[in-house]
Short mmCIF file of C-alpha atoms in Angstrom, two decimals:
data_model
loop_
_atom_site.label_atom_id
_atom_site.label_comp_id
_atom_site.label_asym_id
_atom_site.label_seq_id
_atom_site.Cartn_x
_atom_site.Cartn_y
_atom_site.Cartn_z
CA MET Q 8 0.00 0.00 0.00
CA ILE Q 9 2.85 2.36 0.87
CA GLN Q 10 4.55 1.61 -2.45
CA ALA Q 11 1.31 2.27 -4.30
CA LEU Q 12 0.90 5.62 -2.56
CA GLU Q 13 4.51 6.50 -3.37
CA GLU Q 14 4.00 6.03 -7.09
CA SER Q 15 0.33 7.06 -7.46
CA PHE Q 16 -0.27 9.72 -10.11
CA TRP Q 17 -3.47 10.89 -8.42
CA VAL Q 18 -1.72 11.40 -5.10
CA ARG Q 19 0.94 13.44 -6.90
CA LEU Q 20 -1.71 15.48 -8.69
CA SER Q 21 -3.47 16.24 -5.40
CA LEU Q 22 -0.14 17.35 -3.90
CA TYR Q 23 0.41 19.72 -6.81
CA ALA Q 24 -3.09 21.17 -6.44
CA THR Q 25 -2.65 21.59 -2.68
CA PHE Q 26 0.62 23.44 -3.24
CA VAL Q 27 -0.89 25.92 -5.71
CA VAL Q 28 -3.93 26.62 -3.53
CA THR Q 29 -1.86 27.00 -0.35
CA ILE Q 30 0.54 29.49 -1.94
CA ALA Q 31 -2.33 31.52 -3.38
CA VAL Q 32 -4.12 31.66 -0.01
CA MET Q 33 -0.90 32.72 1.76
CA VAL Q 34 -0.45 35.62 -0.64
CA ILE Q 35 -4.09 36.67 -0.36
CA GLN Q 36 -3.73 36.79 3.43
CA ALA Q 37 -0.34 38.53 3.33
CA PRO Q 38 0.45 41.43 5.74
CA VAL Q 39 -1.21 44.77 5.18
CA ASP Q 40 1.97 46.37 3.85
CA SER Q 41 2.69 43.65 1.26
CA THR Q 42 2.92 44.29 -2.47
CA PHE Q 43 -0.69 43.29 -3.22
CA ALA Q 44 -2.29 44.36 0.05
CA ASP Q 45 -4.68 46.66 -1.86
CA ASN Q 46 -5.61 43.92 -4.36
CA PRO Q 47 -5.16 40.50 -2.70
CA VAL Q 48 -7.03 38.57 -5.39
CA LYS Q 49 -4.61 39.81 -8.02
CA GLY Q 50 -1.73 38.79 -5.78
CA GLY Q 51 -3.27 35.33 -5.38
CA MET Q 52 -3.49 34.96 -9.16
CA TYR Q 53 0.16 35.97 -9.55
CA ALA Q 54 1.10 33.44 -6.86
CA ALA Q 55 -0.87 30.69 -8.62
CA VAL Q 56 0.88 31.41 -11.94
CA ILE Q 57 4.33 31.34 -10.33
CA SER Q 58 3.43 28.14 -8.47
CA LEU Q 59 2.24 26.44 -11.65
CA THR Q 60 5.47 27.48 -13.37
CA ALA Q 61 7.43 26.01 -10.49
CA LEU Q 62 5.53 22.72 -10.77
CA VAL Q 63 6.15 22.46 -14.50
CA MET Q 64 9.89 23.06 -14.04
CA PHE Q 65 10.00 20.64 -11.13
CA HIS Q 66 8.21 17.92 -13.09
CA GLN Q 67 10.38 18.37 -16.18
CA SER Q 68 13.79 19.00 -14.64
CA HIS Q 69 13.75 16.82 -11.54
CA VAL Q 70 12.41 13.49 -12.74
CA ASN Q 71 14.05 11.46 -9.96
CA SER Q 72 12.38 13.55 -7.26
CA CYS Q 73 9.02 13.37 -9.04
CA GLN Q 74 8.97 9.57 -9.12
CA ARG Q 75 8.38 9.30 -5.38
CA ASN Q 76 5.52 11.20 -3.78
CA SER Q 77 7.37 11.38 -0.48
CA ARG Q 78 10.04 13.48 -2.17
CA VAL Q 79 7.35 15.64 -3.75
CA ILE Q 80 6.06 16.28 -0.23
CA LEU Q 81 9.58 17.12 0.94
CA VAL Q 82 10.20 19.63 -1.85
CA LEU Q 83 6.79 21.32 -2.02
CA GLY Q 84 6.25 21.13 1.74
CA GLY Q 85 9.66 22.69 2.25
CA LEU Q 86 8.75 25.59 -0.04
CA ILE Q 87 5.49 26.18 1.83
CA GLY Q 88 7.23 25.99 5.22
CA HIS Q 89 9.97 28.41 4.15
CA LEU Q 90 7.46 30.94 2.82
CA ALA Q 91 5.37 30.61 5.98
CA ILE Q 92 8.43 31.44 8.09
CA VAL Q 93 9.21 34.45 5.85
CA ARG Q 94 5.68 35.70 6.26
CA VAL Q 95 5.74 35.26 10.05
CA VAL Q 96 9.10 37.04 10.38
CA LEU Q 97 7.89 39.97 8.27
CA SER Q 98 4.74 40.22 10.37
CA LEU Q 99 6.75 40.17 13.61
CA ASN Q 100 9.07 42.88 12.30
CA THR Q 101 6.04 45.06 11.54
CA SER Q 102 4.27 44.46 14.87
CA ALA Q 103 7.45 44.86 16.94
CA SER Q 104 8.23 48.20 15.29
CA LEU Q 105 11.82 47.18 14.58
CA PRO Q 106 14.05 49.59 12.64
CA GLU Q 107 13.57 49.42 8.88
CA ALA Q 108 17.16 48.24 8.54
CA PHE Q 109 16.25 45.01 10.35
CA SER Q 110 13.43 44.03 8.01
CA PHE Q 111 15.58 41.44 6.15
CA LEU Q 112 18.06 40.51 8.86
CA PHE Q 113 15.95 37.92 10.69
CA ILE Q 114 14.72 36.08 7.56
CA PRO Q 115 16.38 32.62 7.19
CA PHE Q 116 17.05 32.90 3.46
CA ALA Q 117 19.16 29.69 3.44
CA LEU Q 118 16.72 27.44 5.30
CA VAL Q 119 15.05 25.39 2.56
CA PRO Q 120 17.80 25.82 -0.08
CA MET Q 121 20.34 24.37 2.36
CA LEU Q 122 17.99 21.58 3.49
CA HIS Q 123 17.09 20.51 -0.06
CA SER Q 124 20.69 20.76 -1.22
CA VAL Q 125 21.92 18.45 1.54
CA LEU Q 126 19.08 15.94 1.19
CA LEU Q 127 18.33 15.96 -2.55
CA GLY Q 128 21.27 17.64 -4.25
CA ARG Q 129 22.28 20.99 -5.64
CA ASN Q 130 19.76 20.99 -8.49
CA VAL Q 131 16.78 20.78 -6.15
CA GLY Q 132 18.42 23.31 -3.83
CA SER Q 133 18.79 25.77 -6.72
CA PHE Q 134 15.17 25.20 -7.74
CA SER Q 135 14.03 25.97 -4.19
CA THR Q 136 16.17 29.12 -4.04
CA VAL Q 137 14.64 30.56 -7.20
CA PHE Q 138 11.01 29.98 -6.36
CA VAL Q 139 11.05 30.90 -2.67
CA SER Q 140 12.65 34.15 -3.82
CA PHE Q 141 10.04 34.85 -6.51
CA ILE Q 142 7.04 33.93 -4.37
CA GLY Q 143 8.52 35.63 -1.30
CA CYS Q 144 8.57 38.92 -3.18
CA LEU Q 145 4.75 38.91 -3.00
CA PHE Q 146 4.92 39.12 0.81
CA VAL Q 147 7.15 42.18 1.17
CA PRO Q 148 6.33 45.88 0.63
CA ARG Q 149 6.59 47.09 -2.95
CA ALA Q 150 9.66 49.22 -2.20
CA ASP Q 151 11.55 46.22 -0.83
CA VAL Q 152 10.83 43.73 -3.63
CA ILE Q 153 14.16 44.15 -5.49
CA GLY Q 154 16.18 44.10 -2.29
CA PHE Q 155 14.43 40.98 -1.02
CA LEU Q 156 14.86 39.23 -4.37
CA ILE Q 157 18.59 39.95 -4.49
CA VAL Q 158 19.31 38.94 -0.90
CA SER Q 159 17.16 35.79 -1.12
CA LEU Q 160 18.68 34.61 -4.41
CA VAL Q 161 22.30 35.29 -3.47
CA GLY Q 162 21.94 34.01 0.09
CA GLY Q 163 20.15 30.86 -1.02
CA MET Q 164 22.63 30.10 -3.81
CA THR Q 165 25.52 30.65 -1.39
CA ALA Q 166 24.03 27.98 0.85
CA VAL Q 167 23.57 25.61 -2.11
CA VAL Q 168 27.15 26.05 -3.33
CA LEU Q 169 28.64 25.53 0.14
CA THR Q 170 26.63 22.36 0.84
CA GLU Q 171 27.56 20.39 -2.26
CA ARG Q 172 29.29 17.57 -0.36
CA ILE Q 173 28.63 17.83 3.34
CA ARG Q 174 30.42 15.07 5.24
CA LYS Q 175 30.73 16.76 8.63
CA ARG Q 176 28.12 18.67 10.57
CA VAL Q 177 30.59 21.46 11.21
CA GLN Q 178 30.50 22.18 7.47
CA LEU Q 179 26.83 23.16 7.88
CA LEU Q 180 27.80 25.62 10.60
CA ARG Q 181 30.51 27.04 8.37
CA ALA Q 182 28.00 27.42 5.54
CA GLY Q 183 25.63 29.27 7.89
CA LEU Q 184 28.39 31.72 8.83
CA TYR Q 185 29.25 32.34 5.17
CA VAL Q 186 25.59 32.91 4.33
CA GLY Q 187 25.45 35.44 7.18
CA ALA Q 188 28.54 37.20 5.86
CA VAL Q 189 27.16 37.38 2.31
CA THR Q 190 23.80 38.64 3.58
CA LEU Q 191 25.55 41.33 5.64
CA ILE Q 192 27.55 42.53 2.62
CA LEU Q 193 24.37 42.72 0.53
CA VAL Q 194 22.57 44.61 3.29
CA PHE Q 195 25.39 47.18 3.31
CA ILE Q 196 25.35 47.43 -0.49
CA LEU Q 197 21.57 47.92 -0.56
CA GLY Q 198 21.83 50.60 2.12
CA ARG Q 199 19.87 48.75 4.78
CA LEU Q 200 22.70 49.35 7.22
CA ASP Q 201 24.65 52.59 6.96
CA MET Q 202 28.36 52.42 7.77
CA SER Q 203 28.55 56.22 7.99
CA SER Q 204 26.30 56.15 11.05
CA ALA Q 205 29.27 54.81 13.04
CA PHE Q 206 30.98 58.18 12.62
CA GLY Q 207 29.86 61.64 13.70
CA PRO Q 208 28.04 63.01 16.73
CA GLN Q 209 25.75 59.93 17.04
CA ALA Q 210 28.49 57.37 16.56
CA ALA Q 211 27.55 55.44 19.69
CA ASP Q 212 23.98 54.86 18.48
CA GLY Q 213 25.25 54.02 15.02
CA LEU Q 214 27.75 51.47 16.33
CA ARG Q 215 25.08 49.93 18.53
CA LEU Q 216 22.76 49.57 15.52
CA LEU Q 217 25.53 48.07 13.38
CA GLY Q 218 26.42 45.63 16.15
CA LYS Q 219 22.83 44.49 16.51
CA GLY Q 220 22.50 44.13 12.74
CA CYS Q 221 25.66 42.02 12.47
CA ALA Q 222 24.56 39.87 15.39
CA ALA Q 223 21.12 39.39 13.82
CA VAL Q 224 22.55 38.35 10.44
CA PHE Q 225 25.16 35.91 11.76
CA GLY Q 226 22.81 34.64 14.45
CA THR Q 227 20.16 33.84 11.83
CA GLY Q 228 22.72 32.00 9.69
CA VAL Q 229 24.06 29.95 12.59
CA VAL Q 230 20.60 29.11 13.96
CA THR Q 231 19.53 28.01 10.47
CA ALA Q 232 22.55 25.70 10.15
CA LEU Q 233 22.06 24.25 13.64
CA LEU Q 234 18.36 23.67 12.99
CA ILE Q 235 19.08 21.78 9.77
CA SER Q 236 21.87 19.77 11.42
CA GLY Q 237 19.52 18.70 14.20
CA LEU Q 238 16.60 17.89 11.93
CA LEU Q 239 18.57 15.95 9.31
CA PRO Q 240 18.15 12.54 11.03
CA VAL Q 241 14.39 13.16 11.27
CA PHE Q 242 14.06 13.98 7.58
CA GLU Q 243 16.33 11.11 6.57
CA GLY Q 244 14.30 8.59 8.54
CA PHE Q 245 10.90 9.90 7.49
CA PHE Q 246 11.68 10.28 3.78
CA ARG Q 247 14.09 7.30 3.54
CA LEU Q 248 17.05 9.40 2.47
CA THR Q 249 20.71 9.09 3.43
CA THR Q 250 23.20 11.96 3.39
CA ASP Q 251 26.98 11.71 3.22
CA ILE Q 252 27.07 12.54 6.93
CA SER Q 253 25.05 9.42 7.73
CA TRP Q 254 27.11 7.27 5.35
CA LEU Q 255 30.28 8.28 7.15
CA GLU Q 256 28.66 7.47 10.48
CA LEU Q 257 27.70 4.04 9.10
CA SER Q 258 31.29 3.38 7.97
CA ASP Q 259 32.38 2.62 11.52
CA LEU Q 260 34.07 -0.78 11.44
CA ASN Q 261 32.94 -1.46 15.00
CA HIS Q 262 29.46 -2.36 13.80
CA LYS Q 263 28.32 -5.66 15.31
CA LEU Q 264 28.15 -7.47 11.97
CA LEU Q 265 31.57 -6.23 10.88
CA ARG Q 266 33.13 -7.22 14.19
CA GLN Q 267 31.59 -10.68 13.79
CA MET Q 268 32.97 -10.87 10.27
CA GLN Q 269 36.48 -10.01 11.48
CA LEU Q 270 36.38 -12.93 13.90
CA GLU Q 271 34.44 -15.59 11.98
CA ALA Q 272 35.18 -14.74 8.34
CA PRO Q 273 38.46 -12.78 8.26
CA GLY Q 274 39.06 -13.52 4.59
CA THR Q 275 35.67 -12.11 3.64
CA PHE Q 276 36.30 -9.08 5.84
CA HIS Q 277 39.60 -8.32 4.11
CA HIS Q 278 37.97 -8.88 0.72
CA SER Q 279 35.25 -6.37 1.64
CA LEU Q 280 37.83 -3.76 2.66
CA VAL Q 281 39.62 -4.07 -0.67
CA VAL Q 282 36.33 -3.91 -2.60
CA ALA Q 283 35.46 -0.77 -0.62
CA SER Q 284 38.71 0.90 -1.66
CA LEU Q 285 38.19 -0.04 -5.32
CA ALA Q 286 34.56 1.07 -5.38
CA GLU Q 287 35.12 4.33 -3.51
CA ALA Q 288 37.93 5.44 -5.82
CA ALA Q 289 35.87 4.58 -8.93
CA ALA Q 290 32.80 6.38 -7.59
CA GLU Q 291 34.86 9.51 -6.87
CA LYS Q 292 36.11 9.49 -10.45
CA ILE Q 293 32.65 9.56 -12.06
CA GLY Q 294 30.88 11.68 -9.44
CA ALA Q 295 28.83 8.85 -7.90
CA ASN Q 296 28.17 8.53 -4.16
CA ALA Q 297 31.59 7.44 -2.87
CA PRO Q 298 30.70 7.19 0.86
CA MET Q 299 27.73 5.00 -0.02
CA CYS Q 300 29.97 2.72 -2.12
CA ARG Q 301 32.39 2.32 0.77
CA VAL Q 302 29.73 1.45 3.35
CA CYS Q 303 27.76 -0.88 1.06
CA SER Q 304 31.00 -2.68 0.13
CA TYR Q 305 31.65 -3.39 3.80
CA PHE Q 306 28.34 -5.24 4.09
CA HIS Q 307 27.84 -6.67 0.59
CA ASP Q 308 29.07 -10.18 1.54
CA VAL Q 309 27.74 -10.25 5.09
CA GLY Q 310 25.64 -13.32 4.22
CA LYS Q 311 28.80 -15.44 4.18
CA LEU Q 312 28.72 -15.34 7.98
CA LYS Q 313 26.16 -18.16 7.89
CA LYS Q 314 28.63 -20.65 6.33
CA PRO Q 315 32.03 -18.92 6.23
CA THR Q 316 34.14 -22.07 5.62
CA TYR Q 317 32.34 -22.76 2.35
CA PHE Q 318 34.01 -19.72 0.78
CA ILE Q 319 37.59 -20.03 -0.40
CA GLU Q 320 38.86 -16.80 1.20
CA ASN Q 321 38.06 -18.21 4.66
CA GLN Q 322 39.72 -21.59 4.12
CA HIS Q 323 43.19 -21.97 5.60
CA ASP Q 324 46.05 -23.74 3.85
CA GLY Q 325 45.87 -27.45 4.44
CA SER Q 326 42.29 -27.38 5.69
CA GLU Q 327 39.65 -29.58 4.14
CA ASN Q 328 37.42 -28.01 1.50
CA PRO Q 329 33.79 -28.86 2.41
CA HIS Q 330 32.80 -28.65 -1.26
CA ASP Q 331 34.82 -31.79 -1.99
CA ALA Q 332 32.09 -33.83 -0.32
CA LEU Q 333 29.22 -32.09 -2.12
CA THR Q 334 27.77 -32.22 -5.58
CA PRO Q 335 28.28 -29.12 -7.77
CA THR Q 336 24.55 -28.38 -7.58
CA MET Q 337 24.57 -28.39 -3.79
CA SER Q 338 27.73 -26.28 -3.69
CA ALA Q 339 26.15 -23.74 -6.03
CA LEU Q 340 23.05 -23.57 -3.84
CA ILE Q 341 25.21 -22.77 -0.79
CA ILE Q 342 27.16 -20.10 -2.68
CA ILE Q 343 24.00 -18.52 -4.08
CA ALA Q 344 22.30 -18.59 -0.67
CA HIS Q 345 24.75 -16.05 0.79
CA VAL Q 346 22.77 -13.28 -0.94
CA LYS Q 347 19.51 -14.25 0.77
CA ASP Q 348 21.33 -14.82 4.06
CA GLY Q 349 22.88 -11.36 3.73
CA VAL Q 350 19.49 -9.74 3.22
CA ASP Q 351 18.10 -11.56 6.25
CA LEU Q 352 20.99 -10.39 8.45
CA ALA Q 353 20.74 -6.84 7.12
CA VAL Q 354 17.00 -6.67 7.86
CA LYS Q 355 17.54 -8.20 11.30
CA HIS Q 356 20.18 -5.59 12.17
CA LYS Q 357 18.12 -2.76 10.58
CA LEU Q 358 20.73 -1.73 8.05
CA ASN Q 359 20.06 1.08 5.60
CA PRO Q 360 17.70 0.07 2.73
CA ARG Q 361 20.34 1.11 0.18
CA ILE Q 362 22.74 -1.43 1.72
CA ILE Q 363 20.09 -4.14 1.40
CA ASP Q 364 19.60 -3.22 -2.27
CA VAL Q 365 23.32 -3.60 -2.94
CA ILE Q 366 23.42 -6.97 -1.15
CA GLN Q 367 20.63 -8.20 -3.42
CA GLU Q 368 22.09 -6.74 -6.61
CA HIS Q 369 25.84 -7.16 -6.35
CA HIS Q 370 25.77 -10.54 -8.17
CA GLY Q 371 22.76 -9.74 -10.36
CA ASP Q 372 21.58 -12.93 -12.02
CA SER Q 373 25.09 -13.98 -13.02
CA LEU Q 374 26.28 -17.56 -13.35
CA VAL Q 375 28.25 -19.45 -10.69
CA ALA Q 376 30.62 -20.47 -13.43
CA TYR Q 377 33.05 -22.71 -11.51
CA PHE Q 378 30.47 -25.15 -10.21
CA TYR Q 379 28.50 -25.03 -13.46
CA ARG Q 380 31.57 -26.17 -15.40
CA ARG Q 381 32.29 -28.76 -12.73
CA ALA Q 382 28.75 -30.11 -13.07
CA GLN Q 383 29.15 -30.30 -16.85
CA GLU Q 384 32.41 -32.20 -16.46
CA GLN Q 385 30.77 -34.66 -14.09
CA LYS Q 386 27.89 -35.11 -16.48
CA LYS Q 387 30.33 -35.76 -19.31
CA ALA Q 388 32.03 -38.44 -17.20
CA GLU Q 389 28.65 -39.99 -16.43
CA LEU Q 390 27.79 -40.01 -20.13
CA ASP Q 391 30.99 -41.93 -20.82
CA LYS Q 392 29.82 -44.52 -18.28
CA VAL Q 393 26.47 -44.69 -20.04
CA ASP Q 394 28.22 -45.32 -23.35
CA ARG Q 395 30.08 -48.15 -21.71
CA LYS Q 396 26.82 -49.52 -20.27
CA LEU Q 397 27.96 -48.84 -16.73
CA GLU Q 398 25.21 -46.35 -15.92
CA ASN Q 399 21.49 -46.08 -16.57
CA PRO Q 400 20.69 -42.95 -18.68
CA GLU Q 401 17.62 -42.30 -16.56
CA ASP Q 402 19.80 -41.84 -13.46
CA LEU Q 403 21.73 -38.91 -14.95
CA PRO Q 404 20.93 -35.57 -13.23
CA GLN Q 405 19.64 -32.68 -15.29
CA ILE Q 406 22.11 -29.78 -15.41
CA GLY Q 407 20.17 -26.56 -16.01
CA GLU Q 408 21.99 -23.24 -16.22
CA LYS Q 409 19.14 -21.57 -14.33
CA ASN Q 410 19.98 -23.60 -11.23
CA PHE Q 411 23.47 -22.10 -11.21
CA ARG Q 412 22.45 -18.46 -11.51
CA TYR Q 413 21.88 -15.94 -8.72
CA PRO Q 414 18.26 -14.83 -8.29
CA GLY Q 415 18.96 -11.14 -9.01
CA PRO Q 416 17.92 -8.41 -9.48
CA ARG Q 417 20.63 -6.86 -11.59
CA PRO Q 418 22.36 -3.66 -10.44
CA SER Q 419 19.96 -0.73 -10.80
CA THR Q 420 22.18 2.18 -9.69
CA ARG Q 421 25.65 3.38 -10.59
CA GLU Q 422 26.88 2.63 -7.09
CA SER Q 423 25.52 -0.92 -7.14
CA ALA Q 424 27.11 -1.57 -10.55
CA ILE Q 425 30.48 -0.25 -9.38
CA ILE Q 426 30.43 -2.50 -6.31
CA SER Q 427 29.42 -5.49 -8.44
CA LEU Q 428 32.36 -4.94 -10.79
CA ALA Q 429 34.79 -4.25 -7.93
CA ASP Q 430 33.70 -7.49 -6.24
CA GLY Q 431 34.43 -9.58 -9.31
CA ILE Q 432 37.71 -7.83 -10.11
CA GLU Q 433 39.09 -8.12 -6.57
CA SER Q 434 38.27 -11.84 -6.46
CA ALA Q 435 39.87 -12.49 -9.85
CA SER Q 436 42.98 -10.47 -8.98
CA ARG Q 437 43.86 -13.07 -6.33
CA CYS Q 438 44.65 -15.52 -9.13
CA LEU Q 439 47.18 -13.29 -10.88
CA GLN Q 440 50.68 -14.73 -10.99
CA LYS Q 441 53.40 -12.06 -10.93
CA PRO Q 442 51.00 -9.18 -11.63
CA THR Q 443 52.15 -6.52 -14.08
CA PRO Q 444 50.31 -3.38 -15.25
CA ALA Q 445 49.45 -5.11 -18.52
CA LYS Q 446 48.06 -8.19 -16.76
CA ILE Q 447 46.03 -6.06 -14.35
CA ARG Q 448 44.58 -3.98 -17.19
CA GLN Q 449 43.68 -7.11 -19.14
CA LEU Q 450 42.02 -8.62 -16.08
CA VAL Q 451 39.85 -5.52 -15.58
CA GLU Q 452 38.90 -5.48 -19.27
CA ASP Q 453 37.98 -9.17 -19.24
CA ILE Q 454 35.77 -8.93 -16.12
CA VAL Q 455 33.92 -5.84 -17.35
CA ARG Q 456 33.46 -7.30 -20.83
CA SER Q 457 32.06 -10.54 -19.42
CA ARG Q 458 29.54 -8.60 -17.30
CA LEU Q 459 28.50 -6.58 -20.33
CA ASN Q 460 28.11 -9.69 -22.48
CA ASP Q 461 26.02 -11.29 -19.71
CA ASN Q 462 23.75 -8.20 -19.68
CA GLN Q 463 24.45 -7.56 -16.00
CA LEU Q 464 24.75 -3.79 -16.52
CA ASN Q 465 21.65 -3.33 -18.67
CA GLU Q 466 19.51 -1.87 -15.89
CA CYS Q 467 21.97 0.61 -14.37
CA PRO Q 468 22.48 4.18 -15.66
CA LEU Q 469 26.25 3.84 -16.20
CA THR Q 470 27.31 5.34 -19.52
CA LEU Q 471 30.14 3.96 -21.65
CA GLN Q 472 32.22 7.02 -20.85
CA GLU Q 473 31.71 6.49 -17.11
CA LEU Q 474 32.46 2.78 -17.50
CA ALA Q 475 35.78 3.62 -19.16
CA ALA Q 476 36.65 5.91 -16.25
CA VAL Q 477 35.68 3.18 -13.78
CA LYS Q 478 37.97 0.70 -15.54
CA ASP Q 479 40.86 3.16 -15.41
CA SER Q 480 40.26 3.67 -11.70
CA PHE Q 481 40.14 -0.08 -11.02
CA ALA Q 482 43.39 -0.66 -12.90
CA SER Q 483 45.14 2.20 -11.11
CA THR Q 484 43.97 1.12 -7.65
CA LEU Q 485 44.90 -2.53 -8.27
CA ARG Q 486 48.38 -1.55 -9.47
CA SER Q 487 48.97 0.25 -6.19
CA MET Q 488 47.66 -2.73 -4.19
CA LEU Q 489 49.52 -5.46 -6.10
CA HIS Q 490 52.86 -3.65 -6.30
CA THR Q 491 56.07 -5.64 -6.00
CA ARG Q 492 58.63 -5.27 -3.22
CA ILE Q 493 62.42 -5.41 -3.24
CA ASP Q 494 63.80 -8.82 -2.34
CA TYR Q 495 66.18 -7.95 0.47
CA PRO Q 496 69.28 -10.20 0.72
CA LYS Q 497 69.46 -12.42 3.78
CA ASP Q 498 72.39 -12.19 6.21
CA ASP Q 499 74.62 -15.26 6.36
CA THR Q 500 74.26 -17.09 9.67
CA THR Q 501 76.27 -19.78 11.38
CA ALA Q 502 74.94 -23.07 12.59
CA GLY Q 503 74.36 -21.53 15.99
CA GLY Q 504 72.11 -18.84 14.53
CA LYS Q 505 74.65 -16.00 14.94
CA ARG Q 506 75.74 -13.75 12.14
CA ALA Q 507 79.34 -14.07 11.06
CA SER Q 508 79.85 -10.37 11.60
CA ASP Q 509 78.96 -10.81 15.27
CA ILE Q 510 81.77 -13.34 15.91
CA GLN Q 511 85.06 -11.82 17.10
CA ARG Q 512 88.37 -13.39 16.17
CA PRO Q 513 90.95 -14.04 18.89
CA ALA Q 514 93.31 -11.18 19.59
CA THR Q 515 96.82 -11.48 18.10
CA PRO Q 516 99.96 -9.99 19.61
CA THR Q 517 99.87 -7.27 17.01
CA ASP Q 518 96.31 -6.42 17.99
CA LYS Q 519 97.27 -6.30 21.65
CA ALA Q 520 100.04 -3.89 20.81
CA ASP Q 521 97.58 -1.66 19.00
CA GLN Q 522 94.96 -1.70 21.77
CA THR Q 523 96.40 1.42 23.38
CA ARG Q 524 96.84 4.49 21.27
CA GLY Q 525 97.60 7.84 22.75
CA GLY Q 526 97.00 6.52 26.24
CA ARG Q 527 93.40 5.43 25.47
CA THR Q 528 92.20 1.83 25.39
CA GLN Q 529 90.67 0.83 22.02
CA ARG Q 530 87.97 -1.86 21.65
CA LEU Q 531 88.80 -4.88 19.49
CA GLU Q 532 87.31 -4.62 16.02
CA SER Q 533 85.10 -7.46 14.95
CA VAL Q 534 85.72 -9.37 11.79
#
């Protein structure tokens, strides 16, 4: 039911209609000194036209946000909330009889632009900046329209630019301070605060006014940043979004599942760390979500915790391989089951839904090739027995390729596709003998080409240009990981385990004569 509501066209249409009507009503009931106070109906019509224009641009330019009604609520609800705050602040300024210079200083111009930029990206943040500025102009007095438009646009865009990749909450505070500084400069340029008032016979009053104005501007910017920082977890949980801040918090290796993996499946844990490094570097190169790639790589093979010894990276040298006692079909079932087991563990431990998606998609519906070939070889041997009348043809098992394929789905995002490729490349790189740059490059090309030929990347939005950049990144990262080291020569040792250089020869008479030079005793030199 929730999924149906998320994608319902009629729900989306009702949200659009509610947005237009709400904005029009807000303008009609604007303060008495607003632009259309003498003709509120005309102001409501203007507001409806601007709102409809905003909806058309939103629907055409932000397709990803339009596909989910919860995001429509976040964007349009944010615009309404921002404009409501602007209207309340303007009304309070009028009723409190504050100086005219303070009319813009308490308005949080960066509130919704910063929020949307952090949660949904710079494009949505820019969209919000433009339309809260245009619609907000209908709330202010006619003489202040141009000033409000300039301060709102510049202040909002400053917030959007400074919150492109927020990975620490202190960056939000820094952005709030910069927005306050930009707003203060614009207020001085527009003449809202007069620097000349700090000089002359009434300098004390002028300085006091300037101090209050500066405090109001920076205080508004800081309070806006702190409010967004505190409310981010609420918005992320309610709208099922994850910011870079949350991804970095989730990258803590002390998570219960990761700690269990270190102890029970150390080979898988190390494999996941290497995949994380490969995927993160590739994602950075094409502008994908690198923190998400790192975190999802940590957990992508968590299902191997159910049967860790059935996976080669967790088998010690000399230990028995449990697959030797199983048929290829049974072995393939165990290998394939780690995806379902991973999903079960992720749901049980309440991992992020994006992590669960990657766990499901990182193998797509690819073939477990090793056991499939092994099953074919066994079937061929059984057929030879049939030809020699040693076996009954009816007893031969049916080898279907479908039984050796993962259930899917295939990777549906760029991040999921990158992790899928990094997983295969890291595993295959373990088989390289004396790796060279040419061998590493050929390995990357072969793995990517096989995934393309198997149609594993058909449902993800990776372009060929991005795929080429990803391959370059994989090859570069693998070269740095598989580098060679200098073979240091070993010191010669005696049978007793001591180095020859540590053994002193017996002193000769000549040596004894040379032990004292200039009245000082000299230590015997070793051979």
